[in-house]
mmCIF file of C-alpha atoms and ligand atoms in Angstrom:
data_model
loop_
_atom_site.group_PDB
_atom_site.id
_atom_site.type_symbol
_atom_site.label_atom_id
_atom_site.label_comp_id
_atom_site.label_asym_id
_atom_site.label_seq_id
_atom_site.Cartn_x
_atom_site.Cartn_y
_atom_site.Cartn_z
ATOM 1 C CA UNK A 93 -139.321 64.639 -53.395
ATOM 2 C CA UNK A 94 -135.445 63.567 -54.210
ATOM 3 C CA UNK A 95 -136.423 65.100 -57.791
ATOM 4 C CA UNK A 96 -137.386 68.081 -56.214
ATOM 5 C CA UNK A 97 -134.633 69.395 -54.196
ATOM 6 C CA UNK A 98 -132.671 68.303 -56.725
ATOM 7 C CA UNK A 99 -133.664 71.084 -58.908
ATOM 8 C CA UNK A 100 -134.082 73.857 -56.309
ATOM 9 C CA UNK A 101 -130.071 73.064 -55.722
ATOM 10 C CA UNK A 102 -129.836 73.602 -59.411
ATOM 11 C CA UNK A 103 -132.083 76.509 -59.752
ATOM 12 C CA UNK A 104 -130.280 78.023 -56.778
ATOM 13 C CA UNK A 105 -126.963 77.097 -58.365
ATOM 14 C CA UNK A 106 -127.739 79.289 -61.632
ATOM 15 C CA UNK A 107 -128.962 82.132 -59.489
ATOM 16 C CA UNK A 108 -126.967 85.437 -60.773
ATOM 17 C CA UNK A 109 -124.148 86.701 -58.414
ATOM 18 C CA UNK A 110 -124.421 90.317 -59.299
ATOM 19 C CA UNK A 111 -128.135 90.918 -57.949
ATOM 20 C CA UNK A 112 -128.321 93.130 -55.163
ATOM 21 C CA UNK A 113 -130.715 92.764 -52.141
ATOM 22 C CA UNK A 114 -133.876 93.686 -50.750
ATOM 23 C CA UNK A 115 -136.250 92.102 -48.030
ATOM 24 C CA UNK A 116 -137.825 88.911 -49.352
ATOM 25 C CA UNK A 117 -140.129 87.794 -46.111
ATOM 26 C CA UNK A 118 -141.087 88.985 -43.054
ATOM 27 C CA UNK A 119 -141.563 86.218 -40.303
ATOM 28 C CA UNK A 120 -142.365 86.232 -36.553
ATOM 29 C CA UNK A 121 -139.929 84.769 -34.137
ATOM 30 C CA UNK A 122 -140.900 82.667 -31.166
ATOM 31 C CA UNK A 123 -139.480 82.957 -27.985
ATOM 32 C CA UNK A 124 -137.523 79.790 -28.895
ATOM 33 C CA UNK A 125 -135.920 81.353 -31.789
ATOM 34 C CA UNK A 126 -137.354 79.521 -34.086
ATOM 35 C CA UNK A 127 -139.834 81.380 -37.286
ATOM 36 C CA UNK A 128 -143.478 80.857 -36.438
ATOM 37 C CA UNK A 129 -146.444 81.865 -38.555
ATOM 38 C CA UNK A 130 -147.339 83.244 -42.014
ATOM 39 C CA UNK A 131 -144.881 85.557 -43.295
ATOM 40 C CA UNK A 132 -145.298 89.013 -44.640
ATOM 41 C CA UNK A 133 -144.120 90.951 -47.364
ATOM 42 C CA UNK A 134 -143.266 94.762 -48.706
ATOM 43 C CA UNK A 135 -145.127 96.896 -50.129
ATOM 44 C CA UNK A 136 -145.806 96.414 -53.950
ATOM 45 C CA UNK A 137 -143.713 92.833 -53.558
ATOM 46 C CA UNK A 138 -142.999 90.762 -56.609
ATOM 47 C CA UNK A 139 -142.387 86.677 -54.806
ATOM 48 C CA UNK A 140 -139.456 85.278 -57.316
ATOM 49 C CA UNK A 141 -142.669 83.477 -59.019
ATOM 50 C CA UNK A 142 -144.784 85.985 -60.634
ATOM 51 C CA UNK A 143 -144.973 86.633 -63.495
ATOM 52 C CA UNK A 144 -142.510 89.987 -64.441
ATOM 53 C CA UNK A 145 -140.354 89.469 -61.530
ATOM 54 C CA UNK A 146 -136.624 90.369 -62.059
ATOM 55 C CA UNK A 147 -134.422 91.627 -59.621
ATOM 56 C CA UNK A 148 -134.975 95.454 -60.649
ATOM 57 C CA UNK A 149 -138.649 94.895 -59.879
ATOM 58 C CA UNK A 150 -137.190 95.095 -56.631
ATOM 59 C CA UNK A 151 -134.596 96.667 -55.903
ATOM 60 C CA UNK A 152 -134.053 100.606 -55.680
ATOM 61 C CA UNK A 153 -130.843 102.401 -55.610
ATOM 62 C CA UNK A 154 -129.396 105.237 -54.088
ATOM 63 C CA UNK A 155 -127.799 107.491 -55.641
ATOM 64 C CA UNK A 156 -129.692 106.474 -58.509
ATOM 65 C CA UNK A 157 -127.254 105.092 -61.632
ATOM 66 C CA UNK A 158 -128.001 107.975 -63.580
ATOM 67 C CA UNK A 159 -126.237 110.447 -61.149
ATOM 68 C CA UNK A 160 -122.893 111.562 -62.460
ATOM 69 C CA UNK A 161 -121.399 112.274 -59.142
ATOM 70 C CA UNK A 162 -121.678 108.745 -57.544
ATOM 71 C CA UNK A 163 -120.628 109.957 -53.934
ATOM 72 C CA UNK A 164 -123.539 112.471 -54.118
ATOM 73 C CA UNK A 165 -126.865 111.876 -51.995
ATOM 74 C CA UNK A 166 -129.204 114.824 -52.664
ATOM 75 C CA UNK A 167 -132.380 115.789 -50.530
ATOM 76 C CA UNK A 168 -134.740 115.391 -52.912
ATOM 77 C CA UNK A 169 -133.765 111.767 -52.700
ATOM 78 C CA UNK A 170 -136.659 109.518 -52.081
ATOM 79 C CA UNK A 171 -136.506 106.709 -49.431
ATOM 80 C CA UNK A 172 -138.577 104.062 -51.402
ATOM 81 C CA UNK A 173 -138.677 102.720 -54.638
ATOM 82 C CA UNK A 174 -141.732 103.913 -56.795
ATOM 83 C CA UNK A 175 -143.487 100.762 -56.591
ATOM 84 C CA UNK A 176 -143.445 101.322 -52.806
ATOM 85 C CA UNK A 177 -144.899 104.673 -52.252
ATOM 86 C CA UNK A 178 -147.665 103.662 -51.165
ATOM 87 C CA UNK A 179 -148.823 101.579 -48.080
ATOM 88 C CA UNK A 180 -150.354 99.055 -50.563
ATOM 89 C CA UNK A 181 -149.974 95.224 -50.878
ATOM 90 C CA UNK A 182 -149.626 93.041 -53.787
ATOM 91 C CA UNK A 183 -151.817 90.511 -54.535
ATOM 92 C CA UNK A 184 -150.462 87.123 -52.372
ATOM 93 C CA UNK A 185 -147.789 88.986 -50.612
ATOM 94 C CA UNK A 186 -150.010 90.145 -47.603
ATOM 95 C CA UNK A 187 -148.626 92.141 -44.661
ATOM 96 C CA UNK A 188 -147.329 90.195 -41.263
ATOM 97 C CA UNK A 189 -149.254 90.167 -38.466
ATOM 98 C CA UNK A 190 -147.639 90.726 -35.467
ATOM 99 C CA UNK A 191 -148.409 92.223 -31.647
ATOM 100 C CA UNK A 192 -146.351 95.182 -30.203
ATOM 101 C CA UNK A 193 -142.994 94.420 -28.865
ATOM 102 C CA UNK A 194 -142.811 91.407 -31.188
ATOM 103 C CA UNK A 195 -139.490 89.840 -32.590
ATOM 104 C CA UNK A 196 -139.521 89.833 -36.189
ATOM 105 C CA UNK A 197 -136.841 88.612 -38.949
ATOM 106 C CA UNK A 198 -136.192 90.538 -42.115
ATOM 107 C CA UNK A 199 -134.665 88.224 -44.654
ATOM 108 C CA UNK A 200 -132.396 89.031 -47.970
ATOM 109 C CA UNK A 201 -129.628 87.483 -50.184
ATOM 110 C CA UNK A 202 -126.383 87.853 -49.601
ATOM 111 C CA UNK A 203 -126.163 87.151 -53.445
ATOM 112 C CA UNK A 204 -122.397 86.820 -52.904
ATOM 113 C CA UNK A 205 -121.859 90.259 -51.406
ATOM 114 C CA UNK A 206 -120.534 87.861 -48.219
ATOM 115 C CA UNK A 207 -119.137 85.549 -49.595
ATOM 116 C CA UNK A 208 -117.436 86.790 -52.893
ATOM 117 C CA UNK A 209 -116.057 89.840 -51.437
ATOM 118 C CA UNK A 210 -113.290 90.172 -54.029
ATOM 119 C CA UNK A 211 -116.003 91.114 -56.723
ATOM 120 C CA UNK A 212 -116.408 94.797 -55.460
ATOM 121 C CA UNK A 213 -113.238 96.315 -54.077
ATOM 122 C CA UNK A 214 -113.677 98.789 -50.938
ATOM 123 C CA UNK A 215 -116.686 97.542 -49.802
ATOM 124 C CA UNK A 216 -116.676 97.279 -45.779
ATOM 125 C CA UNK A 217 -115.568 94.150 -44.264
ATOM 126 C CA UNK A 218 -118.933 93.789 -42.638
ATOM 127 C CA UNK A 219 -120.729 94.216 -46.160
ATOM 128 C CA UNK A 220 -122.254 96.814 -45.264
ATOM 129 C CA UNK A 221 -124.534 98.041 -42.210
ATOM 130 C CA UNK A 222 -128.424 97.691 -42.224
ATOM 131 C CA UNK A 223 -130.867 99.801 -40.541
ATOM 132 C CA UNK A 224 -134.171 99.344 -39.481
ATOM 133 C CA UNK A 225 -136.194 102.853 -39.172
ATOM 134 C CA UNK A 226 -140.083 102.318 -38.174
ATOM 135 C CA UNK A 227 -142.742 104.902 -37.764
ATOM 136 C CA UNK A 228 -146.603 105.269 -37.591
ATOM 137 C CA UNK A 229 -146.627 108.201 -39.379
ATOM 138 C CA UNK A 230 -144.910 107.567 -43.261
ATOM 139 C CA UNK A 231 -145.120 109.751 -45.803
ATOM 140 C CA UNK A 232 -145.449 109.119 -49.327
ATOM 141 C CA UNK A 233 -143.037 110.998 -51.357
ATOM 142 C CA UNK A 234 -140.690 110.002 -47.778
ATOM 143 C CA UNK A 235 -137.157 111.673 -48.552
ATOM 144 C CA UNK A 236 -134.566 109.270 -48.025
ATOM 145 C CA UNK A 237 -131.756 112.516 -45.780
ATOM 146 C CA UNK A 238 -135.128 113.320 -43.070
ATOM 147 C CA UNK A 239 -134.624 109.158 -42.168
ATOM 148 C CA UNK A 240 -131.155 107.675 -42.611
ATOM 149 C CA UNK A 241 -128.863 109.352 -40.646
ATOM 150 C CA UNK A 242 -131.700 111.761 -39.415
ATOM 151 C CA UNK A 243 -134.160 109.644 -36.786
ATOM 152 C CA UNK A 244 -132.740 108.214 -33.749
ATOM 153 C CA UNK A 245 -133.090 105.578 -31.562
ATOM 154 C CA UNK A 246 -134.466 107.439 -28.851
ATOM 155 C CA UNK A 247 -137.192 108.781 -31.277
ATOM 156 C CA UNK A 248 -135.961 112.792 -30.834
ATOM 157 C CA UNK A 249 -133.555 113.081 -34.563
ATOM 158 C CA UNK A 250 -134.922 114.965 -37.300
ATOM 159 C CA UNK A 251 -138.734 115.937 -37.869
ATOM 160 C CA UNK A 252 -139.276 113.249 -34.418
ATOM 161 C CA UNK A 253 -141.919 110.848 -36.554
ATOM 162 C CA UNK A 254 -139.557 107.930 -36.042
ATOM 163 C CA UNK A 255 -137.151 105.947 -34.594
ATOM 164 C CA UNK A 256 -134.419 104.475 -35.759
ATOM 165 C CA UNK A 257 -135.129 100.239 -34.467
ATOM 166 C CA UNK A 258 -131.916 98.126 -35.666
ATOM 167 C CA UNK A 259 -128.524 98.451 -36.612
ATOM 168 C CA UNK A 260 -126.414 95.616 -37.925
ATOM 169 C CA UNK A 261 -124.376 94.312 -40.030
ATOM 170 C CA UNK A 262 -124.974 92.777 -43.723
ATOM 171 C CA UNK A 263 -123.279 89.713 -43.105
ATOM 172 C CA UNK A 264 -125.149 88.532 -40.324
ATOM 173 C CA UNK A 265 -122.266 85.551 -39.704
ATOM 174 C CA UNK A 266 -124.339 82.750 -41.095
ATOM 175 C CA UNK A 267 -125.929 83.490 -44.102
ATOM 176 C CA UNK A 268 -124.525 82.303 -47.889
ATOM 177 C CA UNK A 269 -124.651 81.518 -51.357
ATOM 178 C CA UNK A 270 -123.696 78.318 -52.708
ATOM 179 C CA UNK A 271 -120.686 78.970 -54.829
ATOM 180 C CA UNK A 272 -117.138 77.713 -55.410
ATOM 181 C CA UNK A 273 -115.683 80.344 -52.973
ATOM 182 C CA UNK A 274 -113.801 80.097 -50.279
ATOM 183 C CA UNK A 275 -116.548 81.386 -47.009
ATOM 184 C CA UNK A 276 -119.314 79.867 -48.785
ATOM 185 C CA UNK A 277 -117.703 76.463 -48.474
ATOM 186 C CA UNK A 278 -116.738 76.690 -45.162
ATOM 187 C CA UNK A 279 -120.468 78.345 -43.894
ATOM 188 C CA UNK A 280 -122.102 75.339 -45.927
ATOM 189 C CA UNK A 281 -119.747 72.609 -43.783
ATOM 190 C CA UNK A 282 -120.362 75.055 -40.741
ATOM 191 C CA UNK A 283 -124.050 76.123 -41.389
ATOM 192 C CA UNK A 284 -125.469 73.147 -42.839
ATOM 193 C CA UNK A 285 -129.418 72.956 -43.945
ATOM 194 C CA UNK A 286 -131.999 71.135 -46.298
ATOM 195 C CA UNK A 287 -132.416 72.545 -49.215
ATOM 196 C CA UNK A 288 -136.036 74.322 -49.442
ATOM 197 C CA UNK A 289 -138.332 75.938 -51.768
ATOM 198 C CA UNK A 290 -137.992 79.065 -50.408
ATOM 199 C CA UNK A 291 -134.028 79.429 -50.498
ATOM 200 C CA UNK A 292 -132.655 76.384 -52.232
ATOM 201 C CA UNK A 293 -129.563 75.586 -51.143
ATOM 202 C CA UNK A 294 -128.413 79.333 -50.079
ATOM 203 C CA UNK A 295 -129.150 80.174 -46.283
ATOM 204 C CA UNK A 296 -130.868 83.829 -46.605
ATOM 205 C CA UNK A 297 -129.260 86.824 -44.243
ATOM 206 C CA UNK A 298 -131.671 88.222 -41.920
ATOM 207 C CA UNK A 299 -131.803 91.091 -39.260
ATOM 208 C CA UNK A 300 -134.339 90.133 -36.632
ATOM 209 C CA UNK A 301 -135.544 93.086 -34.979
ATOM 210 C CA UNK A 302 -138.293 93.476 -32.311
ATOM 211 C CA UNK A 303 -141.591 96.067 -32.895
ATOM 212 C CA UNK A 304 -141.944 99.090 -30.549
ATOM 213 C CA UNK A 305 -143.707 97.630 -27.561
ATOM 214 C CA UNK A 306 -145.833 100.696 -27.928
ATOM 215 C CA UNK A 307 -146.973 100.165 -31.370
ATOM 216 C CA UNK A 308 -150.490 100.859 -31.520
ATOM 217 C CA UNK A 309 -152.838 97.826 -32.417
ATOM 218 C CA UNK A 310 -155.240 97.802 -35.280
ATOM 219 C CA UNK A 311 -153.282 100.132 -37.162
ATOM 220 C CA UNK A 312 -150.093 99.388 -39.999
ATOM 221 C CA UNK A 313 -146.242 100.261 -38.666
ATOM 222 C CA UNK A 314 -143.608 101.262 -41.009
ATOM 223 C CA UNK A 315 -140.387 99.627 -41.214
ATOM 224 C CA UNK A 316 -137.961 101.232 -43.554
ATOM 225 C CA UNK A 317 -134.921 99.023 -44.202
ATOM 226 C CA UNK A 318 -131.843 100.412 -45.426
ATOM 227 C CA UNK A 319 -128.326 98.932 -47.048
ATOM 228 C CA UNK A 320 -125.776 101.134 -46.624
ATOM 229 C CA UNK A 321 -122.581 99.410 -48.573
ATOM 230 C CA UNK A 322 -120.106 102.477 -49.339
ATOM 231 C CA UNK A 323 -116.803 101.659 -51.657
ATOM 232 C CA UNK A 324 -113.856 103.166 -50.108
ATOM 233 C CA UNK A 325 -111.784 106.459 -51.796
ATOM 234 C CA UNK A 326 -108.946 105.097 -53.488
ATOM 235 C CA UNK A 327 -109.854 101.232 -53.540
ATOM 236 C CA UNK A 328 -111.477 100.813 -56.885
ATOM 237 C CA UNK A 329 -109.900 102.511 -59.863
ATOM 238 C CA UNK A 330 -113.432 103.723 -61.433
ATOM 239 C CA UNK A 331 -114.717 105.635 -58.533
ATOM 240 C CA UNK A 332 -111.350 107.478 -56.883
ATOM 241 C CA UNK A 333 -113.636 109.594 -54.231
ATOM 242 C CA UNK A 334 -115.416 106.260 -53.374
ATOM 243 C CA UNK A 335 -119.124 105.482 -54.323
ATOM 244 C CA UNK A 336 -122.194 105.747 -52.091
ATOM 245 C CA UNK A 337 -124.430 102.379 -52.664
ATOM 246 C CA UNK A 338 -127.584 102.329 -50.837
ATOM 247 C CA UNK A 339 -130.630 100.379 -51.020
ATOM 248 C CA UNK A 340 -133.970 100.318 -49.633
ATOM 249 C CA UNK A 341 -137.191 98.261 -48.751
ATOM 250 C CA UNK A 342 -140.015 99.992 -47.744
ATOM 251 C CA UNK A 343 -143.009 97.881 -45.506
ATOM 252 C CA UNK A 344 -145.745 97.540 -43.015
ATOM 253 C CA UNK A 345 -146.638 95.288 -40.058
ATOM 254 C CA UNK A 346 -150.332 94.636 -39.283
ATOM 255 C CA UNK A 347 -150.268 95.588 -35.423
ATOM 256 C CA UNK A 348 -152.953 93.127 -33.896
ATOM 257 C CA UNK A 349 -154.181 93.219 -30.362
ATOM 258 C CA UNK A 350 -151.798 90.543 -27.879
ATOM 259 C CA UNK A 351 -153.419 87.867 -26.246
ATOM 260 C CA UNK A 352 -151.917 86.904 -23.141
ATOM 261 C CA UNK A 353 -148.233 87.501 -22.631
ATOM 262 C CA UNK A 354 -145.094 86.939 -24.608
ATOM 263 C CA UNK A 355 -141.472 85.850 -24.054
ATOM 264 C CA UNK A 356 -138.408 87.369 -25.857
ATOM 265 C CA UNK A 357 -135.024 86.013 -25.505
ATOM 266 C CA UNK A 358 -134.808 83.806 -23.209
ATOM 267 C CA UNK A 359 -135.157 80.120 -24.474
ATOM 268 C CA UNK A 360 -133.300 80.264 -27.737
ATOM 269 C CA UNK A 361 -133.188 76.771 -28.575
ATOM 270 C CA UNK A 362 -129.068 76.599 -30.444
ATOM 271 C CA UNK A 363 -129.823 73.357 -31.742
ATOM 272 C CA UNK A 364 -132.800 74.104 -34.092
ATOM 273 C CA UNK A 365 -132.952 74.059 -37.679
ATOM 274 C CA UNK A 366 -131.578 76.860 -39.650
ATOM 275 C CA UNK A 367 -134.569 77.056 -42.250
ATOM 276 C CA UNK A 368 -136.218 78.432 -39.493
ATOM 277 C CA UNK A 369 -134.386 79.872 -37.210
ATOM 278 C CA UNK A 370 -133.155 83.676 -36.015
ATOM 279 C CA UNK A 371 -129.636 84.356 -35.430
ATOM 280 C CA UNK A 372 -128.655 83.961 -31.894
ATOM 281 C CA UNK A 373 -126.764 86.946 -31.250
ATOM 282 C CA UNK A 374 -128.935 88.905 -33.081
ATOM 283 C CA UNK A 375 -132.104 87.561 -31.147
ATOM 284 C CA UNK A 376 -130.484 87.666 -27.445
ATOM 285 C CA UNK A 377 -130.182 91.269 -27.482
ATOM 286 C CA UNK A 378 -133.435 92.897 -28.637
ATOM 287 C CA UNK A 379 -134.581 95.152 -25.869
ATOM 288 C CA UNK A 380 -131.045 96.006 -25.507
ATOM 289 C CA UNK A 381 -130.965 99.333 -27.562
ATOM 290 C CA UNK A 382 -129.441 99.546 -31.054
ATOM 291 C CA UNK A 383 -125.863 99.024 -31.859
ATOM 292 C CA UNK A 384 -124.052 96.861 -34.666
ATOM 293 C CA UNK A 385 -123.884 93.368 -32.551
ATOM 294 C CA UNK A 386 -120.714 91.175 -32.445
ATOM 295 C CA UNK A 387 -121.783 88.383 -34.910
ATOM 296 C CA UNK A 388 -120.299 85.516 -32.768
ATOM 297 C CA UNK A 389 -118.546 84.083 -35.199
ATOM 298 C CA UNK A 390 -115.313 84.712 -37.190
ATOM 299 C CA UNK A 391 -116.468 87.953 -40.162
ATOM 300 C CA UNK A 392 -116.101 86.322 -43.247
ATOM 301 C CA UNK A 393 -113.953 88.970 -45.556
ATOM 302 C CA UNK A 394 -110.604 89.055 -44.937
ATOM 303 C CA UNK A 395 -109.913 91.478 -42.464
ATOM 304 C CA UNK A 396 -108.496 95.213 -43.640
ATOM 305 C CA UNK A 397 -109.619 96.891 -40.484
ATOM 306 C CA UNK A 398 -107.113 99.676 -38.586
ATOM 307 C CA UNK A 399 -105.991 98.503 -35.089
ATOM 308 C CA UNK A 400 -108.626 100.935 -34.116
ATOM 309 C CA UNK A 401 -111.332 99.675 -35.493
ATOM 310 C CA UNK A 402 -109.460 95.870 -34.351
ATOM 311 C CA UNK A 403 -110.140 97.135 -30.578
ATOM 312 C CA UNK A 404 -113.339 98.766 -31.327
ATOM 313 C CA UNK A 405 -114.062 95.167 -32.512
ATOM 314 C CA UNK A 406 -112.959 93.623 -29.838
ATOM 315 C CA UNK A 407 -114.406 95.745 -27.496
ATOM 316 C CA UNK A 408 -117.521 95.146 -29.081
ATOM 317 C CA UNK A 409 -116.763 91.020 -28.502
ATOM 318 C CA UNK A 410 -116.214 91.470 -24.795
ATOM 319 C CA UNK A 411 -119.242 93.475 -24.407
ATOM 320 C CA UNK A 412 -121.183 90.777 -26.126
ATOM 321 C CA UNK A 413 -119.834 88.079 -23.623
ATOM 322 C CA UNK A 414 -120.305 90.114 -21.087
ATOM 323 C CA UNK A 415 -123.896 90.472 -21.465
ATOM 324 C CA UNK A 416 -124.460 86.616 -22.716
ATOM 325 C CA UNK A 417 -123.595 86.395 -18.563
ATOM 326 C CA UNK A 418 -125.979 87.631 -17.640
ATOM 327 C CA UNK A 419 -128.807 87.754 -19.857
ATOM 328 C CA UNK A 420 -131.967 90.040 -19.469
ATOM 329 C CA UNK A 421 -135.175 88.079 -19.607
ATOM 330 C CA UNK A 422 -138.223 90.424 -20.243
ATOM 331 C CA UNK A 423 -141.700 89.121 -19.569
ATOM 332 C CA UNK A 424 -144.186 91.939 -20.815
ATOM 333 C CA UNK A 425 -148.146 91.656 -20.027
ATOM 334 C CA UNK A 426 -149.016 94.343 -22.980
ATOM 335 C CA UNK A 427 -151.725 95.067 -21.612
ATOM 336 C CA UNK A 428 -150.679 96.180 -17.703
ATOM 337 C CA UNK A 429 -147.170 96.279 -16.858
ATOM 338 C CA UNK A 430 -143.551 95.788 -18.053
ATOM 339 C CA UNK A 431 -141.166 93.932 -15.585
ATOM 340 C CA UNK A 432 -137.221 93.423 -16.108
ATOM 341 C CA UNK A 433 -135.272 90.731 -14.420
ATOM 342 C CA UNK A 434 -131.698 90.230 -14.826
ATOM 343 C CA UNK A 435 -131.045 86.631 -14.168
ATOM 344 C CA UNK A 436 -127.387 85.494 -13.858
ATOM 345 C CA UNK A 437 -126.342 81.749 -15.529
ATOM 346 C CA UNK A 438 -123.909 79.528 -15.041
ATOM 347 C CA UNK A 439 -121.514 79.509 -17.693
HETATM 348 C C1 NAG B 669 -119.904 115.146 -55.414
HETATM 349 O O1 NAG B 669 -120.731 115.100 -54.261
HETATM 350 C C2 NAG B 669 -120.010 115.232 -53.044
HETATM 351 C C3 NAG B 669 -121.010 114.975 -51.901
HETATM 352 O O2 NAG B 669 -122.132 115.795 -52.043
HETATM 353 C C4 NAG B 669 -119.337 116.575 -52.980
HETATM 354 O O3 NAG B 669 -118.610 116.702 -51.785
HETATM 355 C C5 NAG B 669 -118.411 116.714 -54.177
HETATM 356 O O4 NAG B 669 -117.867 118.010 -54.205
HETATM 357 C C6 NAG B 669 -119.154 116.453 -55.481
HETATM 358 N N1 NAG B 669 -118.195 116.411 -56.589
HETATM 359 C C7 NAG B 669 -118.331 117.138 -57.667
HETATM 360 C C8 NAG B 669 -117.280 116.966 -58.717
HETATM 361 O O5 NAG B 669 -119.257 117.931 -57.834
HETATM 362 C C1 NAG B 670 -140.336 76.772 -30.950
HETATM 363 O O1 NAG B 670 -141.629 77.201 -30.569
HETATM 364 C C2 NAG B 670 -142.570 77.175 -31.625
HETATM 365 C C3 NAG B 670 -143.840 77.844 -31.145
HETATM 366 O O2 NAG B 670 -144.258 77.305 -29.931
HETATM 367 C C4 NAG B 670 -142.768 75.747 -32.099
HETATM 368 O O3 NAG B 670 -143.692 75.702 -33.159
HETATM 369 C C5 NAG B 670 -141.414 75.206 -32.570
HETATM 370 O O4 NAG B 670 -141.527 73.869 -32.925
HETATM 371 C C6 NAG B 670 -140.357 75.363 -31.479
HETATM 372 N N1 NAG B 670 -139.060 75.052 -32.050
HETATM 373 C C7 NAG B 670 -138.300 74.068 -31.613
HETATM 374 C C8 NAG B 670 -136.977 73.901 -32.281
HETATM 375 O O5 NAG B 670 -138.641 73.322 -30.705
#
């Protein structure tokens, strides 16, 4: 056993810094917070064990390298990678199952895009922003400008055959790499975990997200995810206009029918461990309507923000207190009726 974790710490440890990121595992998330269940995958997933993995089996790239002008997005652009064009699953990476209105976590590495932010100058201090699109009706060929920036929350932007689900940022506040830097030593004092097979000694980023409680049952939802992680004009000699970096993961969730009723939110258990368990922040505000969520703890890139975007920030905080307050509970019955109560707590 000792033997074991032993070398997943050193396996982990030789892990490349420069990979990029997709999503590894899809996993339910009790009303407790904590994972539950068997996990899911993408489509056309390659686990870090089969045979012919590498990281480009994976990941896909917009603007593609080849594109002289890196700043430009064009609308023949597809959304997913060729190996995920179609709604098809690889052998051993099944699809999650999960009811309508469920709370789900998307995982991915940081691979040191948190916490070795001095390898890419003018990337945002939140490392990005991820997005969380879903629809029942994909298409294959999906062009990449009729989603991002194009559906909306509210389900009316662009051709209206989806919704735009989650919006967050990279660095979720918890997650790292082991490595001799300076925010991966202090999150693996602050965030400590056992070593497992799944992540070694790194603690995976996730963006939990919660399934349209009108998602219809027997039938596959689409959940594009999408890395948007621009470099700045004038912040990196080699790209003066800036560089657009985007990258995608394209998958489905097995709707199943809901026995009996479910629970979001509101018995997050904070002492649980973090193998298994969604971020708090993150988790306490599903239902709430999409906007990038104070993280709760201190971001870990040393901050260049404006004093605008300072007071946008910590606007953001107060709002986030604000509603820890007085937190919504939701109790659904799928089936019959939806009822909201707003419960104050002591604090
Ligand atoms: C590169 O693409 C951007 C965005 O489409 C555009 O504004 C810019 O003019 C292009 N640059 C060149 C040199 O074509
Ligand atoms: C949370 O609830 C799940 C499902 O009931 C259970 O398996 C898990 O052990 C609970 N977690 C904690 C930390 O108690």
């Amino acid at each position: 056993m000792m033997l074991a974790i032993i070398l997943i710490v050193l396996f982990a440890l030789n892990t490349p810094i420069n990979a990029h990121s997709w999503i590894e595992q899809l996993t339910l998330i009790a009303p407790n917070g904590t994972f539950v269940g068997t996990p899911g995958y993408p489509r056309g997933n390659y686990l870090r064990s089969t045979s012919g993995y590498s990281d480009t089996t994976m990941t896909y790239l917009i603007p593609p390298g080849s594109r002289a002008n890196v700043t430009e997005i064009l609308p023949t652009d597809k959304l997913c990678k060729d190996t995920q064009q179609e709604q098809k699953q690889s052998d051993g990476s099944p699809r999650l199952e999960a009811s309508a209105g469920a709370a789900i976590a998307l995982r991915f590495q940081e691979n040191g895009h948190v916490t070795l932010p001095q390898n890419q100058p003018g990337k945002p201090p939140n490392r990005g922003t991820v997005y969380v699109y879903g629809t029942t009706q994909p298409k294959t060929g999906e062009k990449f400008l009729d989603v991002h920036g194009a559906w909306t929350a509210d389900g009316t932007g662009g051709d209206g055959r989806g919704v735009l689900l989650s919006k967050q940022n990279f660095d979720d506040g918890r997650c790292y790499q082991v490595n001799s830097g300076e925010i991966s030593g202090t999150r693996q004092a602050k965030f400590t975990h056992t070593a497992n097979q799944l992540m070694g000694a790194d603690l995976w980023c996730q963006q939990d997200i919660q399934l349209p409680s009108n998602a219809p049952s027997g039938k596959p939802y689409t959940l594009y995810w999408v890395w948007d992680w621009p470099t700045a004009a004038g912040a990196d000699p080699t790209y003066p206009n800036g560089k657009a970096e985007i990258y995608t993961t394209c998958m489905e969730v097995d709707v199943v029918t809901t026995v009996g009723k479910q629970a979001v939110n509101d018995e997050y258990d904070i002492d649980q461990d973090l193998n298994q368990a969604a971020i708090p922040a993150q988790f306490d505000s599903l239902g709430d309507g999409v906007s990038v969520q104070a993280s709760g703890t201190t971001p870990a890139a040393p901050s260049t923000q404006n004093t605008q975007t300072t007071l946008t920030t910590m606007a953001r905080s107060a709002t986030a207190v604000a509603a820890t307050t007085a937190r919504r509970v939701t109790v659904t019955d799928w089936e019959t009726s939806t009822s909201t109560v707003y419960m104050s707590l002591p604090t």
